[in-house]
Coordinates of C-alpha atoms in Angstrom, one line a residue:
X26 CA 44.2 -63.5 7.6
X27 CA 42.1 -60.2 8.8
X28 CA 43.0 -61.0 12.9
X29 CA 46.1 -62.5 13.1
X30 CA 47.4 -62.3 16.5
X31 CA 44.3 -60.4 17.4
X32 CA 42.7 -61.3 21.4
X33 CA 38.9 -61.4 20.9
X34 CA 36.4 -61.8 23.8
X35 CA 33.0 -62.8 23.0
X36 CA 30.3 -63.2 24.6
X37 CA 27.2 -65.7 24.5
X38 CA 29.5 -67.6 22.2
X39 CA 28.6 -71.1 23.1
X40 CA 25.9 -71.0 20.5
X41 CA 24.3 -69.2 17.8
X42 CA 25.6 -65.7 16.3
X43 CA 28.4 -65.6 19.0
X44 CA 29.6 -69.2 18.2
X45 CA 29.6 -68.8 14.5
X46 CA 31.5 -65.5 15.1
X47 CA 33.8 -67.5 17.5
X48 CA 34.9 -70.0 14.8
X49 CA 35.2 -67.3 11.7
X50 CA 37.6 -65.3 13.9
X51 CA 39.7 -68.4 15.1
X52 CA 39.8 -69.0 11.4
X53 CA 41.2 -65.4 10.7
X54 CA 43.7 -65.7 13.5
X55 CA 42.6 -64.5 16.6
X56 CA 42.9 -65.7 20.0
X57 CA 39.1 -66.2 20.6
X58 CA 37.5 -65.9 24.7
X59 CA 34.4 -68.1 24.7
X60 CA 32.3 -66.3 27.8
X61 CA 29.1 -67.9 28.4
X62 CA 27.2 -68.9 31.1
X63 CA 26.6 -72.4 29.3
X64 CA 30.0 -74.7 30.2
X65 CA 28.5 -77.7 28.0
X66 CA 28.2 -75.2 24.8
X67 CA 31.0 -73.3 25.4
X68 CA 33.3 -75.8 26.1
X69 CA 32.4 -77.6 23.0
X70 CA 32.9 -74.4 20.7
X71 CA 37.0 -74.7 22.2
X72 CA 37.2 -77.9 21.0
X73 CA 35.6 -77.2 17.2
X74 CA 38.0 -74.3 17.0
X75 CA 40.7 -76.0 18.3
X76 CA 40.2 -79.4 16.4
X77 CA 40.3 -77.3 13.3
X78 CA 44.2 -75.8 14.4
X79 CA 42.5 -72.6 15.7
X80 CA 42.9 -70.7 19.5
X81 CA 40.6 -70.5 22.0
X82 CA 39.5 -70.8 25.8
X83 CA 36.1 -71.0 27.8
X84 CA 34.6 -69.4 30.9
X85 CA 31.6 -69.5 32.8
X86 CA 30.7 -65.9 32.4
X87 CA 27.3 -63.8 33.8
X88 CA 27.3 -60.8 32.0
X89 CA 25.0 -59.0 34.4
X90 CA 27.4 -59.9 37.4
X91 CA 30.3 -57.4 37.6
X92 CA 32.8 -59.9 39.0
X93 CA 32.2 -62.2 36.1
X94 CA 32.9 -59.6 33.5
X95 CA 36.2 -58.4 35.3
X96 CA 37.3 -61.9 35.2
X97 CA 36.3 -62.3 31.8
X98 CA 38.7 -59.4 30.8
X99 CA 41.1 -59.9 33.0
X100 CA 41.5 -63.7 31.7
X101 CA 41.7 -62.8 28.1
X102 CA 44.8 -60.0 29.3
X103 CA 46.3 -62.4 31.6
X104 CA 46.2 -65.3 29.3
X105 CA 47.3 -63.8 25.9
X106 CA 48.8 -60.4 27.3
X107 CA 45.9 -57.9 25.7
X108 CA 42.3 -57.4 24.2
X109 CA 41.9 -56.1 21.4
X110 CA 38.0 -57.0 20.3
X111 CA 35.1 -56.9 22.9
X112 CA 32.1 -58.9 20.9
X113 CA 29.1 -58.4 23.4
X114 CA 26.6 -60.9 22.0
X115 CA 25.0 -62.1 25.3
X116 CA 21.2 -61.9 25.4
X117 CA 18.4 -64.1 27.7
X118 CA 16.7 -64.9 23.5
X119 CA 14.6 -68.0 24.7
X120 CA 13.7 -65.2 27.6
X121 CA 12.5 -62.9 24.4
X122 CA 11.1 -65.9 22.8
X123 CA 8.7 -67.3 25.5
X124 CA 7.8 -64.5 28.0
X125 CA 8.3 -61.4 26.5
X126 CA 4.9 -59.2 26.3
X127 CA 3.5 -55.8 25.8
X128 CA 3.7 -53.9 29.2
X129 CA 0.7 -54.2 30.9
X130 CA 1.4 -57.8 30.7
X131 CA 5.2 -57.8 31.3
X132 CA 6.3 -59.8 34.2
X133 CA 8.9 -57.4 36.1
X134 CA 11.5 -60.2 36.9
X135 CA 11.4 -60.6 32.9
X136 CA 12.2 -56.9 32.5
X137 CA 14.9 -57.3 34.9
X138 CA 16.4 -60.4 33.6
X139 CA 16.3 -59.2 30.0
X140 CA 17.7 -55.2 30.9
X141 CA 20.4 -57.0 33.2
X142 CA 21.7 -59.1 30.3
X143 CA 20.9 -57.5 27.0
X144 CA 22.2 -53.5 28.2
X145 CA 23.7 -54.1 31.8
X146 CA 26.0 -56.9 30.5
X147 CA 27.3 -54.4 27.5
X148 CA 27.9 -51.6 29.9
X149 CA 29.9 -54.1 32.1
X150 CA 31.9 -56.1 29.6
X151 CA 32.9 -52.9 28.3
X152 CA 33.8 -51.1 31.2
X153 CA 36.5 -53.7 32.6
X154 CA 37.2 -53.7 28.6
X155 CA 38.0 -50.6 27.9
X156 CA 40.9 -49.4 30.1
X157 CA 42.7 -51.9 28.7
X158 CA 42.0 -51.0 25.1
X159 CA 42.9 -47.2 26.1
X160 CA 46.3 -48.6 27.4
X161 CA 46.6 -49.6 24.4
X162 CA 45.7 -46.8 22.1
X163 CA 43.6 -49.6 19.8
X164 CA 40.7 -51.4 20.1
X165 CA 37.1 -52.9 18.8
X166 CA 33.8 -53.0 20.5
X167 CA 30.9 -54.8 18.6
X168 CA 27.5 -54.7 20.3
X169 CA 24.8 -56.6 18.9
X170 CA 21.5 -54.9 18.8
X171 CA 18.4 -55.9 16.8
X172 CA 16.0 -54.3 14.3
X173 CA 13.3 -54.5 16.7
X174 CA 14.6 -51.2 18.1
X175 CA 14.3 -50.0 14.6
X176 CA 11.3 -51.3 13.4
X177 CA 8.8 -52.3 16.7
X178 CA 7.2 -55.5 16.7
X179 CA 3.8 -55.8 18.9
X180 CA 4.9 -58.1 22.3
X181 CA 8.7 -58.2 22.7
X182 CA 9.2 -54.9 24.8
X183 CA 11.6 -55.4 27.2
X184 CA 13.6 -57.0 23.9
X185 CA 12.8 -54.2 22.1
X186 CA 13.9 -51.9 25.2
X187 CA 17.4 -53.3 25.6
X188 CA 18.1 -53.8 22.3
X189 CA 17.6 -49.7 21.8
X190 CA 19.7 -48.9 24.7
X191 CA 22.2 -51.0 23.3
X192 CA 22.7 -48.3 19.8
X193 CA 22.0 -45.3 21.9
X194 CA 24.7 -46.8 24.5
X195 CA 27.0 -47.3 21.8
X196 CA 27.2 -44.3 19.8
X197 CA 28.4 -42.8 23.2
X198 CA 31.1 -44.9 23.8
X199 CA 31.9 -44.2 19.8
X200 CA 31.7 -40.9 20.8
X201 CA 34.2 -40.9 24.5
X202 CA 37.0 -43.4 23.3
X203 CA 37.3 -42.1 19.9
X204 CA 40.3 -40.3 20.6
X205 CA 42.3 -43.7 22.3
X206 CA 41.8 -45.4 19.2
X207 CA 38.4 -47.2 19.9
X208 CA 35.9 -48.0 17.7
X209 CA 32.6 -49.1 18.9
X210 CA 29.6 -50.5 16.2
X211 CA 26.7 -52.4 16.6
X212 CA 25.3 -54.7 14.7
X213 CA 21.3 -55.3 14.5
X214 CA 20.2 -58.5 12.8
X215 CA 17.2 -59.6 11.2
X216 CA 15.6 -62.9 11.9
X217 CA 18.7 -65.5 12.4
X218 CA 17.3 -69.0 12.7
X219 CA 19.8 -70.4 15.7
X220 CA 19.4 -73.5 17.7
X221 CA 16.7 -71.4 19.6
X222 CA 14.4 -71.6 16.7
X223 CA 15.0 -75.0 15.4
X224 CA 11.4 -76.7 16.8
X225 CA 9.1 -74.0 15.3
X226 CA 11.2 -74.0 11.8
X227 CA 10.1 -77.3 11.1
X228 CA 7.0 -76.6 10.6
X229 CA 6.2 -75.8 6.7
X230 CA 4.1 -73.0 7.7
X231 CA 5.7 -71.4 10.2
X232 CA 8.9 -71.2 8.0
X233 CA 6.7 -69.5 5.0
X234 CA 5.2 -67.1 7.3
X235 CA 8.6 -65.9 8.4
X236 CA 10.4 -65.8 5.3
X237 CA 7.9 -64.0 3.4
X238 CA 9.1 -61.0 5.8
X239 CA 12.2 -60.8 3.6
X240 CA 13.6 -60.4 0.6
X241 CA 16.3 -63.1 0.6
X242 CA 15.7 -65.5 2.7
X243 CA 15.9 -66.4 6.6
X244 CA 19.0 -65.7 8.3
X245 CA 21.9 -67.5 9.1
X246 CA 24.8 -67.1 12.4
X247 CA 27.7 -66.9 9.9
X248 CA 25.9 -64.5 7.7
X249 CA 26.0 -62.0 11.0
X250 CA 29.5 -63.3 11.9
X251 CA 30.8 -62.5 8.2
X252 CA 29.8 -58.6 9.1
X253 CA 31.3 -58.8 12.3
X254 CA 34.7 -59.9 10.9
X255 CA 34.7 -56.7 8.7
X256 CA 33.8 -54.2 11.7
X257 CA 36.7 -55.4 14.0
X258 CA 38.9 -56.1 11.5
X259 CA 41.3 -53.0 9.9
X260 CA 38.8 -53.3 7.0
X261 CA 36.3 -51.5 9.3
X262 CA 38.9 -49.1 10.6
X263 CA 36.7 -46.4 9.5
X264 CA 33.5 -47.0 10.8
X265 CA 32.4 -46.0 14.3
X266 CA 29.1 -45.0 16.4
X267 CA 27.2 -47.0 13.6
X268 CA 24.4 -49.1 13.4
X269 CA 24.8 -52.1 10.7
X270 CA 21.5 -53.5 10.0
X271 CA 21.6 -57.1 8.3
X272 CA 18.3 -58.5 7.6
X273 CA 17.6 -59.8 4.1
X274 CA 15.7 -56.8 3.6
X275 CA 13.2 -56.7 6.2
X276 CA 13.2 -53.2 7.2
X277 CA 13.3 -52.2 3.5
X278 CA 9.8 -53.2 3.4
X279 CA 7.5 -54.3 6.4
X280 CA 5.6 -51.9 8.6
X281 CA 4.9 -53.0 12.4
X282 CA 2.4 -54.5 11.7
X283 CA 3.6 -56.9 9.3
X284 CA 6.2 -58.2 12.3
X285 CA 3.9 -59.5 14.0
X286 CA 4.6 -62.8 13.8
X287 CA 8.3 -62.3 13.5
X288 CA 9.3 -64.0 16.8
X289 CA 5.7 -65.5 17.0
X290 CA 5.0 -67.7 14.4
X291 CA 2.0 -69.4 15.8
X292 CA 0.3 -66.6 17.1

């Protein structure tokens, strides 16, 4: 197994990306930290893992707050005596998906909420992370960005804002913990169909109109959990300050136009 004995902390693990990473690590051998703001979803994703013979705990985490993400930390340390992968995967998506806009028609509390979660939260969870991972001498940090700070798509700015901070953030942190045996990575995927998708991809023509922005085929959680194995396993040991993009294609092809409907398929 690629994590045995491994401590991860993830966050926004009680669905989607993070939840599917959350059950492949468990699988590999880690000690898995669920931190989510949602208790129901959370608290479920312990029980799949640990039904299946697998390790893991929940709690009620705000990654914007800084007392939540010191007792994030500190729970994974205190529980199962280190932390040796920091997954940030927390993001306000349904946020993204319903009241994201282009500036002059950005609501500022949305821009708040969506900078507060999406970049304050990684800055946070990783810096109650990391003096513990320098103690150590070894450590991972995934971030997970999106290829909308690659490749912009017309309405999703503060997303889009974020999500860039998020690789510029992390290529510094590659850059400053290097030499204590850090790496730091993020990962930017393409569309993922997660639960927050599943009433639009229903529809027959909604579906069409976003796969036919790959080359593959839509997205799928484990597909970005399966890379995230390989960065914070040894198998990644020597890739650092990168930025994996996983997206069936889509930035191999499509202008910004083309997006436009990526996270908007009725418009």
């Amino acid at each position: 197994m690629l994590l045995t004995d491994r401590v991860a902390l993830i966050t926004g693990a009680a669905s989607g990306i993070g939840r599917a990473a959350a059950r492949l690590f468990a699988r590999e051998g880690a000690r898995v930290l669920i931190a989510d703001l949602d208790e129901t979803g959370g608290r479920a994703a312990v029980a799949e893992i640990t039904a299946t013979g697998g390790t893991a705990l929940f709690v009620a985490t705000d990654v914007s707050k800084t007392a939540d993400a010191a007792r994030a930390v500190d729970t994974a340390v205190r529980t199962w005596g280190r932390l040796d992968i920091l997954y940030n995967n927390a993001a306000p998506t349904r946020l993204c998906n319903e009241r994201d806009r282009a500036v002059h028609e950005l609501d500022e509390a949305v821009w708040d909420t969506m900078i507060n979660v999406a970049l304050k939260g990684v800055f946070l969870m990783a810096k109650h992370a990391l003096p513990v991972m320098m103690k150590q001498k070894r450590g991972v940090i995934l971030n997970t960005a999106t290829i909308n700070a690659l490749v912009a798509e017309p309405g999703v700015d503060s997303y889009t804002a974020a999500k860039g901070g998020v690789i510029a953030l992390t290529r510094s942190m590659a850059l400053n913990y290097a030499k204590y045996g850090i790496r730091v990575n993020t990962i930017s995927p393409g569309y993922v169909v997660t639960e927050c998708q599943q009433d639009w991809i229903k529809d027959p023509a909604a579906r069409a109109a976003a796969e036919a922005l790959h080359l593959t085929r839509l997205g799928k959680p484990e597909d970005i959990a399966g890379l995230a194995l390989f960065l914070a396993s040894d198998q990644g040991e020597f890739m650092t300050g990168s930025n994996v993009v996983i997206d069936g294609g889509f930035t191999a092809f499509k202008s910004p136009p083309a997006a436009g409907t990526f996270f908007r398929p009725e418009a």
